Amino acid sequence: MMVIPSFLILAMISNKAGGDWRVISLIMIFVIGWYFPARVIWTMALSLREREYVSAARYMGVSGMRIVLRHLLPNIGSLLVINFTLGVVNAVVTETGLSFLGFGVKIPDVSLGALIGSGSSSLVTAPWLFYFPAAALVLLTVSMALIADGLRDALDPTSAAGGRA
């Protein structure tokens, strides 16, 4: 699944759907957006499964669900939050790119990509039609990335801030 060019598939499906933002959102979440975070979380869980404290809990007779809830989930929780917030950034950038190219959200719905696309044609005569949506996109993506970084510092038990951020 990770080899398939997701942007092209999303462009083809959203074009067939007529640019409905609900269809684009569902495709980004359930068809395309799950496999990379799932692979990262699966790899992290496999590495945590081999740690000494998990083996010790297993030898002491602790149930599997309790090991997951007590030992694995707190160590993967920060990764889940980071993947979610960066997934939001990825979804915004993907939808903006699709709408800018004409495959995404169609009028009468409003999209940053459609606003940037329509403003780029009048960049010389009315530059604010391009610069304000572009600045909103930059501010949105940078702020979500900073939120993800702050949540990582606050939730990651191995971080230097480790719950103090």
PDB file of C-alpha atoms in Angstrom:
ATOM      1  CA  MET A   1       0.000   0.000   0.000  1.00  0.00           C
ATOM      2  CA  MET A   2       2.853   2.414   0.705  1.00  0.00           C
ATOM      3  CA  VAL A   3       4.144   2.064  -2.861  1.00  0.00           C
ATOM      4  CA  ILE A   4       0.888   3.267  -4.424  1.00  0.00           C
ATOM      5  CA  PRO A   5       0.980   7.000  -5.234  1.00  0.00           C
ATOM      6  CA  SER A   6      -1.765   8.117  -2.897  1.00  0.00           C
ATOM      7  CA  PHE A   7      -1.983  11.670  -4.209  1.00  0.00           C
ATOM      8  CA  LEU A   8      -2.785  10.488  -7.729  1.00  0.00           C
ATOM      9  CA  ILE A   9      -5.363   7.982  -6.533  1.00  0.00           C
ATOM     10  CA  LEU A  10      -6.960  10.631  -4.341  1.00  0.00           C
ATOM     11  CA  ALA A  11      -7.037  13.035  -7.303  1.00  0.00           C
ATOM     12  CA  MET A  12      -8.750  10.461  -9.526  1.00  0.00           C
ATOM     13  CA  ILE A  13     -11.336   9.462  -6.911  1.00  0.00           C
ATOM     14  CA  SER A  14     -12.109  13.027  -5.837  1.00  0.00           C
ATOM     15  CA  ASN A  15     -12.517  14.075  -9.465  1.00  0.00           C
ATOM     16  CA  LYS A  16     -15.056  11.274  -9.980  1.00  0.00           C
ATOM     17  CA  ALA A  17     -16.849  12.301  -6.769  1.00  0.00           C
ATOM     18  CA  GLY A  18     -17.300  15.851  -8.034  1.00  0.00           C
ATOM     19  CA  GLY A  19     -15.069  17.480  -5.415  1.00  0.00           C
ATOM     20  CA  ASP A  20     -17.266  16.634  -2.436  1.00  0.00           C
ATOM     21  CA  TRP A  21     -15.223  17.406   0.667  1.00  0.00           C
ATOM     22  CA  ARG A  22     -16.854  14.555   2.605  1.00  0.00           C
ATOM     23  CA  VAL A  23     -15.674  11.980   0.081  1.00  0.00           C
ATOM     24  CA  ILE A  24     -12.179  13.484   0.037  1.00  0.00           C
ATOM     25  CA  SER A  25     -12.023  13.396   3.838  1.00  0.00           C
ATOM     26  CA  LEU A  26     -13.210   9.809   4.055  1.00  0.00           C
ATOM     27  CA  ILE A  27     -10.720   8.687   1.430  1.00  0.00           C
ATOM     28  CA  MET A  28      -7.862  10.511   3.153  1.00  0.00           C
ATOM     29  CA  ILE A  29      -8.743   8.937   6.494  1.00  0.00           C
ATOM     30  CA  PHE A  30      -9.854   5.396   5.716  1.00  0.00           C
ATOM     31  CA  VAL A  31      -8.127   4.566   2.436  1.00  0.00           C
ATOM     32  CA  ILE A  32      -4.845   6.456   2.429  1.00  0.00           C
ATOM     33  CA  GLY A  33      -4.136   7.935   5.839  1.00  0.00           C
ATOM     34  CA  TRP A  34      -3.938   4.874   8.050  1.00  0.00           C
ATOM     35  CA  TYR A  35      -1.136   2.715   6.709  1.00  0.00           C
ATOM     36  CA  PHE A  36       1.936   4.840   7.428  1.00  0.00           C
ATOM     37  CA  PRO A  37       1.015   5.596  11.078  1.00  0.00           C
ATOM     38  CA  ALA A  38      -0.020   1.956  11.520  1.00  0.00           C
ATOM     39  CA  ARG A  39       3.380   0.790  10.304  1.00  0.00           C
ATOM     40  CA  VAL A  40       5.220   3.192  12.606  1.00  0.00           C
ATOM     41  CA  ILE A  41       3.112   2.253  15.643  1.00  0.00           C
ATOM     42  CA  TRP A  42       3.399  -1.467  14.866  1.00  0.00           C
ATOM     43  CA  THR A  43       7.195  -1.193  14.699  1.00  0.00           C
ATOM     44  CA  MET A  44       7.307   0.758  17.966  1.00  0.00           C
ATOM     45  CA  ALA A  45       5.053  -1.776  19.690  1.00  0.00           C
ATOM     46  CA  LEU A  46       7.255  -4.645  18.499  1.00  0.00           C
ATOM     47  CA  SER A  47      10.353  -2.948  19.867  1.00  0.00           C
ATOM     48  CA  LEU A  48       8.660  -2.205  23.191  1.00  0.00           C
ATOM     49  CA  ARG A  49       7.434  -5.779  23.451  1.00  0.00           C
ATOM     50  CA  GLU A  50      11.027  -6.939  23.800  1.00  0.00           C
ATOM     51  CA  ARG A  51      11.901  -4.586  26.669  1.00  0.00           C
ATOM     52  CA  GLU A  52      12.834  -5.978  30.070  1.00  0.00           C
ATOM     53  CA  TYR A  53       9.907  -4.511  31.988  1.00  0.00           C
ATOM     54  CA  VAL A  54       7.419  -6.099  29.584  1.00  0.00           C
ATOM     55  CA  SER A  55       9.174  -9.461  29.880  1.00  0.00           C
ATOM     56  CA  ALA A  56       9.201  -9.126  33.666  1.00  0.00           C
ATOM     57  CA  ALA A  57       5.489  -8.349  33.732  1.00  0.00           C
ATOM     58  CA  ARG A  58       4.818 -11.332  31.465  1.00  0.00           C
ATOM     59  CA  TYR A  59       6.830 -13.639  33.762  1.00  0.00           C
ATOM     60  CA  MET A  60       4.932 -12.341  36.789  1.00  0.00           C
ATOM     61  CA  GLY A  61       1.675 -13.471  35.203  1.00  0.00           C
ATOM     62  CA  VAL A  62       0.245 -10.078  34.306  1.00  0.00           C
ATOM     63  CA  SER A  63      -2.454 -10.349  31.650  1.00  0.00           C
ATOM     64  CA  GLY A  64      -1.767  -9.203  28.101  1.00  0.00           C
ATOM     65  CA  MET A  65      -4.369  -6.428  28.215  1.00  0.00           C
ATOM     66  CA  ARG A  66      -2.888  -5.058  31.425  1.00  0.00           C
ATOM     67  CA  ILE A  67       0.602  -5.080  29.876  1.00  0.00           C
ATOM     68  CA  VAL A  68      -0.722  -3.151  26.893  1.00  0.00           C
ATOM     69  CA  LEU A  69      -2.591  -0.618  29.033  1.00  0.00           C
ATOM     70  CA  ARG A  70       0.072  -0.233  31.704  1.00  0.00           C
ATOM     71  CA  HIS A  71       3.359  -0.501  29.825  1.00  0.00           C
ATOM     72  CA  LEU A  72       2.946  -0.207  26.076  1.00  0.00           C
ATOM     73  CA  LEU A  73       0.255   2.460  25.693  1.00  0.00           C
ATOM     74  CA  PRO A  74       1.993   5.132  27.829  1.00  0.00           C
ATOM     75  CA  ASN A  75       5.154   4.700  25.780  1.00  0.00           C
ATOM     76  CA  ILE A  76       3.303   4.778  22.455  1.00  0.00           C
ATOM     77  CA  GLY A  77       0.854   7.535  23.480  1.00  0.00           C
ATOM     78  CA  SER A  78       3.147  10.384  22.496  1.00  0.00           C
ATOM     79  CA  LEU A  79       3.734   8.722  19.128  1.00  0.00           C
ATOM     80  CA  LEU A  80      -0.028   8.451  18.611  1.00  0.00           C
ATOM     81  CA  VAL A  81      -0.541  12.144  19.348  1.00  0.00           C
ATOM     82  CA  ILE A  82       2.339  13.175  17.101  1.00  0.00           C
ATOM     83  CA  ASN A  83       1.085  11.004  14.243  1.00  0.00           C
ATOM     84  CA  PHE A  84      -2.422  12.431  14.640  1.00  0.00           C
ATOM     85  CA  THR A  85      -1.333  16.084  14.602  1.00  0.00           C
ATOM     86  CA  LEU A  86       1.096  15.578  11.731  1.00  0.00           C
ATOM     87  CA  GLY A  87      -1.654  13.655   9.926  1.00  0.00           C
ATOM     88  CA  VAL A  88      -3.828  16.755  10.201  1.00  0.00           C
ATOM     89  CA  VAL A  89      -1.018  18.800   8.638  1.00  0.00           C
ATOM     90  CA  ASN A  90      -0.662  16.226   5.870  1.00  0.00           C
ATOM     91  CA  ALA A  91      -4.420  16.223   5.243  1.00  0.00           C
ATOM     92  CA  VAL A  92      -4.529  20.025   4.993  1.00  0.00           C
ATOM     93  CA  VAL A  93      -1.582  20.125   2.593  1.00  0.00           C
ATOM     94  CA  THR A  94      -3.013  17.270   0.497  1.00  0.00           C
ATOM     95  CA  GLU A  95      -6.444  18.861   0.243  1.00  0.00           C
ATOM     96  CA  THR A  96      -4.907  22.237  -0.567  1.00  0.00           C
ATOM     97  CA  GLY A  97      -2.781  20.708  -3.293  1.00  0.00           C
ATOM     98  CA  LEU A  98      -5.760  18.867  -4.768  1.00  0.00           C
ATOM     99  CA  SER A  99      -7.917  21.992  -4.733  1.00  0.00           C
ATOM    100  CA  PHE A 100      -5.119  24.110  -6.207  1.00  0.00           C
ATOM    101  CA  LEU A 101      -4.787  21.652  -9.096  1.00  0.00           C
ATOM    102  CA  GLY A 102      -8.566  21.561  -9.586  1.00  0.00           C
ATOM    103  CA  PHE A 103      -9.173  18.021  -8.311  1.00  0.00           C
ATOM    104  CA  GLY A 104     -10.282  18.874  -4.779  1.00  0.00           C
ATOM    105  CA  VAL A 105     -13.133  20.812  -3.249  1.00  0.00           C
ATOM    106  CA  LYS A 106     -15.293  22.588  -5.811  1.00  0.00           C
ATOM    107  CA  ILE A 107     -17.316  25.787  -5.601  1.00  0.00           C
ATOM    108  CA  PRO A 108     -19.528  26.678  -3.595  1.00  0.00           C
ATOM    109  CA  ASP A 109     -17.369  25.071  -0.856  1.00  0.00           C
ATOM    110  CA  VAL A 110     -14.298  27.068   0.133  1.00  0.00           C
ATOM    111  CA  SER A 111     -10.778  25.661   0.236  1.00  0.00           C
ATOM    112  CA  LEU A 112      -7.378  27.232   0.746  1.00  0.00           C
ATOM    113  CA  GLY A 113      -6.155  25.562  -2.432  1.00  0.00           C
ATOM    114  CA  ALA A 114      -9.031  26.993  -4.466  1.00  0.00           C
ATOM    115  CA  LEU A 115      -8.410  30.446  -2.988  1.00  0.00           C
ATOM    116  CA  ILE A 116      -4.681  30.229  -3.743  1.00  0.00           C
ATOM    117  CA  GLY A 117      -5.420  28.956  -7.248  1.00  0.00           C
ATOM    118  CA  SER A 118      -7.853  31.753  -8.035  1.00  0.00           C
ATOM    119  CA  GLY A 119      -5.571  34.344  -6.444  1.00  0.00           C
ATOM    120  CA  SER A 120      -2.529  33.203  -8.404  1.00  0.00           C
ATOM    121  CA  SER A 121      -4.091  34.358 -11.661  1.00  0.00           C
ATOM    122  CA  SER A 122      -4.426  37.907 -10.329  1.00  0.00           C
ATOM    123  CA  LEU A 123      -1.116  38.063  -8.496  1.00  0.00           C
ATOM    124  CA  VAL A 124       0.082  41.204 -10.295  1.00  0.00           C
ATOM    125  CA  THR A 125      -3.116  43.236 -10.027  1.00  0.00           C
ATOM    126  CA  ALA A 126      -4.462  42.047  -6.643  1.00  0.00           C
ATOM    127  CA  PRO A 127      -1.718  40.243  -4.718  1.00  0.00           C
ATOM    128  CA  TRP A 128      -3.736  40.037  -1.481  1.00  0.00           C
ATOM    129  CA  LEU A 129      -5.996  37.443  -3.106  1.00  0.00           C
ATOM    130  CA  PHE A 130      -2.992  35.125  -3.181  1.00  0.00           C
ATOM    131  CA  TYR A 131      -0.927  36.200  -0.181  1.00  0.00           C
ATOM    132  CA  PHE A 132      -3.623  35.987   2.521  1.00  0.00           C
ATOM    133  CA  PRO A 133      -4.684  32.374   1.778  1.00  0.00           C
ATOM    134  CA  ALA A 134      -1.030  31.366   1.342  1.00  0.00           C
ATOM    135  CA  ALA A 135      -0.146  32.975   4.685  1.00  0.00           C
ATOM    136  CA  ALA A 136      -3.098  31.211   6.319  1.00  0.00           C
ATOM    137  CA  LEU A 137      -1.850  27.881   4.941  1.00  0.00           C
ATOM    138  CA  VAL A 138       1.684  28.510   6.183  1.00  0.00           C
ATOM    139  CA  LEU A 139       0.468  29.613   9.623  1.00  0.00           C
ATOM    140  CA  LEU A 140      -1.847  26.607   9.901  1.00  0.00           C
ATOM    141  CA  THR A 141       0.776  24.047   8.975  1.00  0.00           C
ATOM    142  CA  VAL A 142       3.543  25.597  11.080  1.00  0.00           C
ATOM    143  CA  SER A 143       1.264  25.958  14.103  1.00  0.00           C
ATOM    144  CA  MET A 144       0.112  22.336  13.863  1.00  0.00           C
ATOM    145  CA  ALA A 145       3.741  21.187  13.586  1.00  0.00           C
ATOM    146  CA  LEU A 146       4.645  23.256  16.654  1.00  0.00           C
ATOM    147  CA  ILE A 147       1.651  21.817  18.530  1.00  0.00           C
ATOM    148  CA  ALA A 148       2.848  18.315  17.620  1.00  0.00           C
ATOM    149  CA  ASP A 149       6.343  19.138  18.858  1.00  0.00           C
ATOM    150  CA  GLY A 150       5.006  20.576  22.108  1.00  0.00           C
ATOM    151  CA  LEU A 151       2.772  17.555  22.685  1.00  0.00           C
ATOM    152  CA  ARG A 152       5.723  15.263  22.044  1.00  0.00           C
ATOM    153  CA  ASP A 153       7.761  17.119  24.654  1.00  0.00           C
ATOM    154  CA  ALA A 154       4.897  16.988  27.139  1.00  0.00           C
ATOM    155  CA  LEU A 155       3.865  13.361  26.648  1.00  0.00           C
ATOM    156  CA  ASP A 156       7.044  11.472  25.771  1.00  0.00           C
ATOM    157  CA  PRO A 157       8.462   9.801  28.898  1.00  0.00           C
ATOM    158  CA  THR A 158      11.932   9.560  27.310  1.00  0.00           C
ATOM    159  CA  SER A 159      12.028  13.241  26.318  1.00  0.00           C
ATOM    160  CA  ALA A 160      14.242  15.706  28.153  1.00  0.00           C
ATOM    161  CA  ALA A 161      11.136  17.719  29.101  1.00  0.00           C
ATOM    162  CA  GLY A 162       9.290  14.495  30.027  1.00  0.00           C
ATOM    163  CA  GLY A 163       5.939  15.866  31.151  1.00  0.00           C
ATOM    164  CA  ARG A 164       7.195  19.308  32.207  1.00  0.00           C
ATOM    165  CA  ALA A 165       6.443  21.166  28.971  1.00  0.00           C
TER     166      ALA A 165
END
